[in-house]
Amino acid sequence: MLSSTLQDAMNEQMKNEFFSAYLYMAMAGYFQSEDLPGFASWMRVQALEEMTHGEKFFNFICDVDGRTELRPVAGPKNDFTLPVDAFEYGLEHERFVTERINKLMDLAREEGNHAAQIMLQWFVTEQVEEEASFSLIIRKLKRVEGDGRGLLLLDDELGRRTFVPPAAAAGG
Ligand SMILES: [Fe+2]
Ligand SMILES: [Fe+2]
């Protein structure tokens, strides 16, 4: 059972997750245009993960006999001046998502919706990881600032990230 308030908030968050996928694909395009295929690949993996986050909301709404509503997704920012700007923009976006997830959790608590709280708990943990991974890459980018070789090494490192489907991921 989903209250109409919680259902509305979950549909809105589903949209935010799909928007995240759209934003990170835009960043993949930016990195591709900068000849940084490793960064682009990292962003593609990030976008795939965000699609699975959107699906988690979709599945949950269906499982509790709610009604899904796919809302319009805004156009993302496509251009950045420097690689670090893209990651800083991404970190800001992740902080916004964390805030939304926290608000959703508050709502689920107020309503005493235990199933929703357990489902949202996964997202609370995930957001800690999301912010941490963006922050770490920002620190690494700042460390190699102006050093082309350092940037290429980082490109190599990020290019090794692979997409782990949610069923195989811990806690997914
Ligand atoms: Fe997400
Ligand atoms: Fe995210």
mmCIF file of C-alpha atoms and ligand atoms in Angstrom:
data_model
loop_
_atom_site.group_PDB
_atom_site.id
_atom_site.type_symbol
_atom_site.label_atom_id
_atom_site.label_comp_id
_atom_site.label_asym_id
_atom_site.label_seq_id
_atom_site.Cartn_x
_atom_site.Cartn_y
_atom_site.Cartn_z
ATOM 1 C CA MET A 1 0.000 0.000 0.000
ATOM 2 C CA LEU A 2 1.266 3.443 -0.916
ATOM 3 C CA SER A 3 -0.322 6.694 0.188
ATOM 4 C CA SER A 4 -0.860 9.134 -2.644
ATOM 5 C CA THR A 5 1.733 11.464 -1.070
ATOM 6 C CA LEU A 6 4.406 8.776 -0.944
ATOM 7 C CA GLN A 7 3.496 7.493 -4.405
ATOM 8 C CA ASP A 8 3.830 10.992 -5.810
ATOM 9 C CA ALA A 9 7.208 11.480 -4.099
ATOM 10 C CA MET A 10 8.456 8.092 -5.368
ATOM 11 C CA ASN A 11 7.393 8.841 -8.926
ATOM 12 C CA GLU A 12 9.232 12.149 -8.636
ATOM 13 C CA GLN A 13 12.364 10.381 -7.362
ATOM 14 C CA MET A 14 12.126 7.820 -10.181
ATOM 15 C CA LYS A 15 12.318 10.803 -12.539
ATOM 16 C CA ASN A 16 15.348 12.198 -10.642
ATOM 17 C CA GLU A 17 17.154 8.861 -11.040
ATOM 18 C CA PHE A 18 16.424 8.708 -14.768
ATOM 19 C CA PHE A 19 17.541 12.329 -15.049
ATOM 20 C CA SER A 20 20.806 11.293 -13.338
ATOM 21 C CA ALA A 21 21.335 8.686 -16.069
ATOM 22 C CA TYR A 22 20.692 11.368 -18.689
ATOM 23 C CA LEU A 23 23.134 13.775 -17.007
ATOM 24 C CA TYR A 24 25.928 11.197 -16.780
ATOM 25 C CA MET A 25 25.458 10.162 -20.417
ATOM 26 C CA ALA A 26 25.822 13.863 -21.294
ATOM 27 C CA MET A 27 29.059 13.889 -19.300
ATOM 28 C CA ALA A 28 30.198 10.729 -21.127
ATOM 29 C CA GLY A 29 29.704 12.657 -24.370
ATOM 30 C CA TYR A 30 31.713 15.572 -23.028
ATOM 31 C CA PHE A 31 34.614 13.312 -21.987
ATOM 32 C CA GLN A 32 34.493 11.521 -25.338
ATOM 33 C CA SER A 33 34.852 14.901 -27.054
ATOM 34 C CA GLU A 34 37.869 15.636 -24.837
ATOM 35 C CA ASP A 35 39.564 12.378 -25.930
ATOM 36 C CA LEU A 36 39.267 10.901 -22.458
ATOM 37 C CA PRO A 37 37.650 7.510 -23.178
ATOM 38 C CA GLY A 38 38.288 6.186 -19.657
ATOM 39 C CA PHE A 39 36.362 9.053 -18.060
ATOM 40 C CA ALA A 40 33.633 8.605 -20.692
ATOM 41 C CA SER A 41 33.395 4.905 -19.905
ATOM 42 C CA TRP A 42 33.181 5.608 -16.142
ATOM 43 C CA MET A 43 30.286 7.980 -16.830
ATOM 44 C CA ARG A 44 28.532 5.389 -19.016
ATOM 45 C CA VAL A 45 28.743 2.886 -16.161
ATOM 46 C CA GLN A 46 27.435 5.587 -13.811
ATOM 47 C CA ALA A 47 24.509 6.224 -16.190
ATOM 48 C CA LEU A 48 23.672 2.499 -16.323
ATOM 49 C CA GLU A 49 23.647 2.371 -12.530
ATOM 50 C CA GLU A 50 21.286 5.331 -12.394
ATOM 51 C CA MET A 51 18.930 3.524 -14.774
ATOM 52 C CA THR A 52 18.802 0.632 -12.301
ATOM 53 C CA HIS A 53 18.037 3.128 -9.505
ATOM 54 C CA GLY A 54 15.082 4.443 -11.497
ATOM 55 C CA GLU A 55 13.970 0.854 -12.044
ATOM 56 C CA LYS A 56 14.132 0.163 -8.304
ATOM 57 C CA PHE A 57 11.506 2.859 -7.745
ATOM 58 C CA PHE A 58 9.493 1.550 -10.694
ATOM 59 C CA ASN A 59 9.570 -2.006 -9.340
ATOM 60 C CA PHE A 60 8.731 -0.973 -5.802
ATOM 61 C CA ILE A 61 5.731 1.104 -6.890
ATOM 62 C CA CYS A 62 4.453 -1.876 -8.942
ATOM 63 C CA ASP A 63 5.110 -4.366 -6.128
ATOM 64 C CA VAL A 64 2.940 -2.449 -3.689
ATOM 65 C CA ASP A 65 0.143 -2.014 -6.235
ATOM 66 C CA GLY A 66 0.871 1.651 -6.741
ATOM 67 C CA ARG A 67 0.734 3.469 -10.051
ATOM 68 C CA THR A 68 3.904 4.440 -11.880
ATOM 69 C CA GLU A 69 4.051 7.775 -13.623
ATOM 70 C CA LEU A 70 6.938 8.536 -15.978
ATOM 71 C CA ARG A 71 7.471 12.275 -15.860
ATOM 72 C CA PRO A 72 9.301 14.554 -18.309
ATOM 73 C CA VAL A 73 13.068 14.500 -17.834
ATOM 74 C CA ALA A 74 14.819 17.856 -18.241
ATOM 75 C CA GLY A 75 17.716 18.392 -20.613
ATOM 76 C CA PRO A 76 21.048 18.010 -18.804
ATOM 77 C CA LYS A 77 24.113 20.233 -18.972
ATOM 78 C CA ASN A 78 26.231 18.999 -21.894
ATOM 79 C CA ASP A 79 29.321 21.187 -21.762
ATOM 80 C CA PHE A 80 31.989 21.704 -19.159
ATOM 81 C CA THR A 81 35.175 23.739 -19.167
ATOM 82 C CA LEU A 82 37.358 21.187 -17.397
ATOM 83 C CA PRO A 83 37.005 17.537 -16.327
ATOM 84 C CA VAL A 84 36.928 18.633 -12.686
ATOM 85 C CA ASP A 85 33.949 20.923 -13.423
ATOM 86 C CA ALA A 86 31.913 17.937 -14.622
ATOM 87 C CA PHE A 87 32.669 15.995 -11.435
ATOM 88 C CA GLU A 88 31.913 18.997 -9.237
ATOM 89 C CA TYR A 89 28.600 19.419 -11.043
ATOM 90 C CA GLY A 90 27.971 15.695 -10.533
ATOM 91 C CA LEU A 91 28.764 15.940 -6.812
ATOM 92 C CA GLU A 92 26.316 18.843 -6.447
ATOM 93 C CA HIS A 93 23.694 16.753 -8.211
ATOM 94 C CA GLU A 94 24.370 13.759 -5.935
ATOM 95 C CA ARG A 95 23.980 16.011 -2.874
ATOM 96 C CA PHE A 96 20.609 17.099 -4.224
ATOM 97 C CA VAL A 97 19.615 13.432 -4.689
ATOM 98 C CA THR A 98 20.740 12.613 -1.128
ATOM 99 C CA GLU A 99 18.531 15.411 0.159
ATOM 100 C CA ARG A 100 15.565 14.038 -1.816
ATOM 101 C CA ILE A 101 16.151 10.498 -0.529
ATOM 102 C CA ASN A 102 16.329 11.796 3.049
ATOM 103 C CA LYS A 103 13.036 13.645 2.567
ATOM 104 C CA LEU A 104 11.463 10.471 1.169
ATOM 105 C CA MET A 105 12.703 8.536 4.201
ATOM 106 C CA ASP A 106 11.217 11.169 6.530
ATOM 107 C CA LEU A 107 7.891 10.789 4.748
ATOM 108 C CA ALA A 108 7.969 6.969 4.921
ATOM 109 C CA ARG A 109 8.723 7.226 8.663
ATOM 110 C CA GLU A 110 5.920 9.703 9.330
ATOM 111 C CA GLU A 111 3.512 7.381 7.566
ATOM 112 C CA GLY A 112 4.835 4.293 9.335
ATOM 113 C CA ASN A 113 5.457 2.657 5.938
ATOM 114 C CA HIS A 114 8.027 0.002 6.908
ATOM 115 C CA ALA A 115 8.415 -1.540 3.448
ATOM 116 C CA ALA A 116 9.222 1.846 1.953
ATOM 117 C CA GLN A 117 11.728 2.562 4.730
ATOM 118 C CA ILE A 118 13.590 -0.686 4.028
ATOM 119 C CA MET A 119 13.614 0.011 0.296
ATOM 120 C CA LEU A 120 14.859 3.577 0.896
ATOM 121 C CA GLN A 121 17.535 2.389 3.314
ATOM 122 C CA TRP A 122 19.384 0.944 0.304
ATOM 123 C CA PHE A 123 19.385 4.399 -1.279
ATOM 124 C CA VAL A 124 20.619 6.082 1.910
ATOM 125 C CA THR A 125 23.680 3.797 1.855
ATOM 126 C CA GLU A 126 24.101 4.161 -1.899
ATOM 127 C CA GLN A 127 24.154 7.974 -1.641
ATOM 128 C CA VAL A 128 27.046 7.861 0.836
ATOM 129 C CA GLU A 129 29.016 5.860 -1.755
ATOM 130 C CA GLU A 130 27.941 8.115 -4.611
ATOM 131 C CA GLU A 131 29.119 11.285 -2.896
ATOM 132 C CA ALA A 132 32.340 9.587 -1.790
ATOM 133 C CA SER A 133 33.231 8.388 -5.274
ATOM 134 C CA PHE A 134 32.649 11.797 -6.865
ATOM 135 C CA SER A 135 34.622 13.524 -4.074
ATOM 136 C CA LEU A 136 37.565 11.173 -4.441
ATOM 137 C CA ILE A 137 37.792 11.720 -8.196
ATOM 138 C CA ILE A 138 37.595 15.504 -7.655
ATOM 139 C CA ARG A 139 40.548 15.289 -5.235
ATOM 140 C CA LYS A 140 42.532 13.190 -7.697
ATOM 141 C CA LEU A 141 41.764 15.624 -10.531
ATOM 142 C CA LYS A 142 42.921 18.534 -8.394
ATOM 143 C CA ARG A 143 46.108 16.669 -7.602
ATOM 144 C CA VAL A 144 46.956 16.136 -11.285
ATOM 145 C CA GLU A 145 45.869 19.639 -12.329
ATOM 146 C CA GLY A 146 47.928 20.822 -15.295
ATOM 147 C CA ASP A 147 49.728 17.467 -15.545
ATOM 148 C CA GLY A 148 48.673 15.817 -18.814
ATOM 149 C CA ARG A 149 50.340 12.511 -17.967
ATOM 150 C CA GLY A 150 48.595 12.369 -14.608
ATOM 151 C CA LEU A 151 45.277 12.982 -16.350
ATOM 152 C CA LEU A 152 45.919 10.144 -18.795
ATOM 153 C CA LEU A 153 46.815 7.786 -15.930
ATOM 154 C CA LEU A 154 43.565 8.718 -14.223
ATOM 155 C CA ASP A 155 41.732 8.153 -17.516
ATOM 156 C CA ASP A 156 43.225 4.657 -17.581
ATOM 157 C CA GLU A 157 42.181 3.977 -14.002
ATOM 158 C CA LEU A 158 38.604 5.178 -14.459
ATOM 159 C CA GLY A 159 38.293 3.183 -17.681
ATOM 160 C CA ARG A 160 38.613 -0.017 -15.662
ATOM 161 C CA ARG A 161 35.313 0.472 -13.858
ATOM 162 C CA THR A 162 32.741 -2.116 -14.940
ATOM 163 C CA PHE A 163 28.974 -2.198 -14.631
ATOM 164 C CA VAL A 164 27.741 -4.655 -12.028
ATOM 165 C CA PRO A 165 24.061 -5.514 -12.556
ATOM 166 C CA PRO A 166 22.022 -4.912 -9.375
ATOM 167 C CA ALA A 167 21.156 -8.602 -8.850
ATOM 168 C CA ALA A 168 24.871 -9.358 -8.527
ATOM 169 C CA ALA A 169 25.614 -6.264 -6.448
ATOM 170 C CA ALA A 170 25.656 -6.555 -2.676
ATOM 171 C CA GLY A 171 22.492 -5.183 -1.144
ATOM 172 C CA GLY A 172 21.033 -4.574 -4.612
HETATM 173 FE FE FE B 1 20.914 7.185 -8.131
HETATM 174 FE FE FE B 2 23.759 8.760 -8.241
#
